GROMACS .gro file of C-alpha atoms in nm:
model
  128
    1UNK     CA    1   1.881   4.126   0.475
    2UNK     CA    2   2.035   4.320   0.162
    3UNK     CA    3   2.284   4.084   0.133
    4UNK     CA    4   2.008   3.764   0.172
    5UNK     CA    5   1.903   3.907  -0.181
    6UNK     CA    6   2.233   3.999  -0.365
    7UNK     CA    7   2.307   3.605  -0.291
    8UNK     CA    8   2.009   3.448  -0.423
    9UNK     CA    9   1.959   3.666  -0.764
   10UNK     CA   10   2.326   3.598  -0.817
   11UNK     CA   11   2.252   3.242  -0.726
   12UNK     CA   12   1.912   3.286  -0.991
   13UNK     CA   13   2.122   3.360  -1.273
   14UNK     CA   14   2.319   3.053  -1.286
   15UNK     CA   15   1.946   2.886  -1.325
   16UNK     CA   16   1.938   2.768  -0.961
   17UNK     CA   17   1.654   2.710  -0.815
   18UNK     CA   18   1.609   2.882  -0.467
   19UNK     CA   19   1.429   2.840  -0.104
   20UNK     CA   20   1.519   3.024   0.167
   21UNK     CA   21   1.398   2.905   0.506
   22UNK     CA   22   1.360   3.205   0.801
   23UNK     CA   23   1.140   3.394   1.072
   24UNK     CA   24   1.227   3.693   1.052
   25UNK     CA   25   1.153   4.042   0.976
   26UNK     CA   26   1.467   4.155   0.801
   27UNK     CA   27   1.405   3.837   0.611
   28UNK     CA   28   1.075   3.930   0.445
   29UNK     CA   29   1.289   4.037   0.056
   30UNK     CA   30   1.447   3.770   0.032
   31UNK     CA   31   1.158   3.497   0.099
   32UNK     CA   32   1.021   3.711  -0.185
   33UNK     CA   33   1.314   3.686  -0.417
   34UNK     CA   34   1.341   3.323  -0.375
   35UNK     CA   35   1.126   3.036  -0.589
   36UNK     CA   36   1.014   2.908  -0.264
   37UNK     CA   37   1.007   3.069   0.029
   38UNK     CA   38   0.932   2.888   0.351
   39UNK     CA   39   0.910   3.087   0.699
   40UNK     CA   40   0.821   3.006   1.038
   41UNK     CA   41   0.474   3.035   1.195
   42UNK     CA   42   0.523   3.017   1.641
   43UNK     CA   43   0.807   3.272   1.622
   44UNK     CA   44   0.819   3.419   1.273
   45UNK     CA   45   0.736   3.785   1.161
   46UNK     CA   46   0.463   3.856   1.027
   47UNK     CA   47   0.627   4.041   0.749
   48UNK     CA   48   0.796   3.727   0.714
   49UNK     CA   49   0.474   3.499   0.730
   50UNK     CA   50   0.275   3.688   0.443
   51UNK     CA   51   0.595   3.681   0.191
   52UNK     CA   52   0.635   3.294   0.204
   53UNK     CA   53   0.471   3.052   0.018
   54UNK     CA   54   0.444   2.790   0.279
   55UNK     CA   55   0.411   2.847   0.634
   56UNK     CA   56   0.551   2.597   0.892
   57UNK     CA   57   0.346   2.654   1.193
   58UNK     CA   58   0.479   2.418   1.421
   59UNK     CA   59   0.881   2.516   1.389
   60UNK     CA   60   1.007   2.269   1.263
   61UNK     CA   61   1.246   2.198   1.001
   62UNK     CA   62   1.200   1.878   0.895
   63UNK     CA   63   0.854   1.911   0.846
   64UNK     CA   64   0.942   2.059   0.491
   65UNK     CA   65   1.016   1.747   0.363
   66UNK     CA   66   0.613   1.645   0.433
   67UNK     CA   67   0.518   1.970   0.287
   68UNK     CA   68   0.692   1.924  -0.038
   69UNK     CA   69   0.535   1.562  -0.077
   70UNK     CA   70   0.159   1.717   0.033
   71UNK     CA   71   0.215   1.975  -0.269
   72UNK     CA   72   0.369   1.727  -0.483
   73UNK     CA   73   0.048   1.478  -0.469
   74UNK     CA   74  -0.196   1.769  -0.490
   75UNK     CA   75  -0.042   1.857  -0.792
   76UNK     CA   76  -0.068   1.482  -0.919
   77UNK     CA   77  -0.404   1.505  -0.816
   78UNK     CA   78  -0.481   1.796  -1.019
   79UNK     CA   79  -0.363   1.714  -1.318
   80UNK     CA   80  -0.582   1.377  -1.291
   81UNK     CA   81  -0.849   1.576  -1.252
   82UNK     CA   82  -0.843   1.823  -1.535
   83UNK     CA   83  -0.736   1.480  -1.721
   84UNK     CA   84  -1.046   1.324  -1.647
   85UNK     CA   85  -1.291   1.653  -1.661
   86UNK     CA   86  -1.187   1.707  -2.058
   87UNK     CA   87  -1.187   1.399  -2.204
   88UNK     CA   88  -1.589   1.340  -2.046
   89UNK     CA   89  -1.675   1.701  -2.142
   90UNK     CA   90  -1.519   1.588  -2.472
   91UNK     CA   91  -1.731   1.260  -2.549
   92UNK     CA   92  -2.049   1.436  -2.473
   93UNK     CA   93  -1.945   1.687  -2.650
   94UNK     CA   94  -1.858   1.460  -2.979
   95UNK     CA   95  -2.159   1.242  -2.868
   96UNK     CA   96  -2.342   1.535  -2.889
   97UNK     CA   97  -2.254   1.674  -3.210
   98UNK     CA   98  -2.357   1.294  -3.409
   99UNK     CA   99  -2.704   1.292  -3.177
  100UNK     CA  100  -2.670   1.066  -2.943
  101UNK     CA  101  -2.615   1.238  -2.659
  102UNK     CA  102  -2.888   1.401  -2.404
  103UNK     CA  103  -2.916   1.667  -2.170
  104UNK     CA  104  -2.905   1.413  -1.895
  105UNK     CA  105  -2.531   1.319  -2.005
  106UNK     CA  106  -2.448   1.642  -2.030
  107UNK     CA  107  -2.514   1.717  -1.680
  108UNK     CA  108  -2.325   1.446  -1.579
  109UNK     CA  109  -2.049   1.558  -1.800
  110UNK     CA  110  -2.151   1.889  -1.575
  111UNK     CA  111  -2.232   1.884  -1.212
  112UNK     CA  112  -2.140   1.512  -1.173
  113UNK     CA  113  -1.786   1.546  -1.298
  114UNK     CA  114  -1.774   1.801  -1.087
  115UNK     CA  115  -1.877   1.585  -0.799
  116UNK     CA  116  -1.624   1.286  -0.895
  117UNK     CA  117  -1.313   1.581  -0.867
  118UNK     CA  118  -1.459   1.693  -0.631
  119UNK     CA  119  -1.457   1.382  -0.419
  120UNK     CA  120  -1.052   1.287  -0.596
  121UNK     CA  121  -0.959   1.603  -0.472
  122UNK     CA  122  -1.065   1.471  -0.075
  123UNK     CA  123  -0.775   1.178  -0.158
  124UNK     CA  124  -0.527   1.497   0.017
  125UNK     CA  125  -0.652   1.547   0.312
  126UNK     CA  126  -0.595   1.121   0.368
  127UNK     CA  127  -0.281   1.073   0.186
  128UNK     CA  128  -0.087   1.277   0.404
   0.00000   0.00000   0.00000
């Protein structure tokens, strides 16, 4: 196990991103040392499951690409939500500064936008 961690630390010195896939208790230090740790959920030890970033519940390595696609899609939707919330709140703030906005628009900028972002986030489940 210490050789795995040493190898990962040496590779990181060369600015290489490391993804480590493991299933045993001796893989936990290597999973923690890597940039992305993937463990096997069905056959993996508890220590490996706790140390990993992604857990493959069906123990199929082919699902790693699916997990990475889901993560990329999730990141995209999070950025959309953040940008949408900031734009709507900035517009309502500017309108309030000019005396055009009222309490109803402030409530929409808070509660309504939150509901819209929750609905937008549900696309994660529908797309995958």
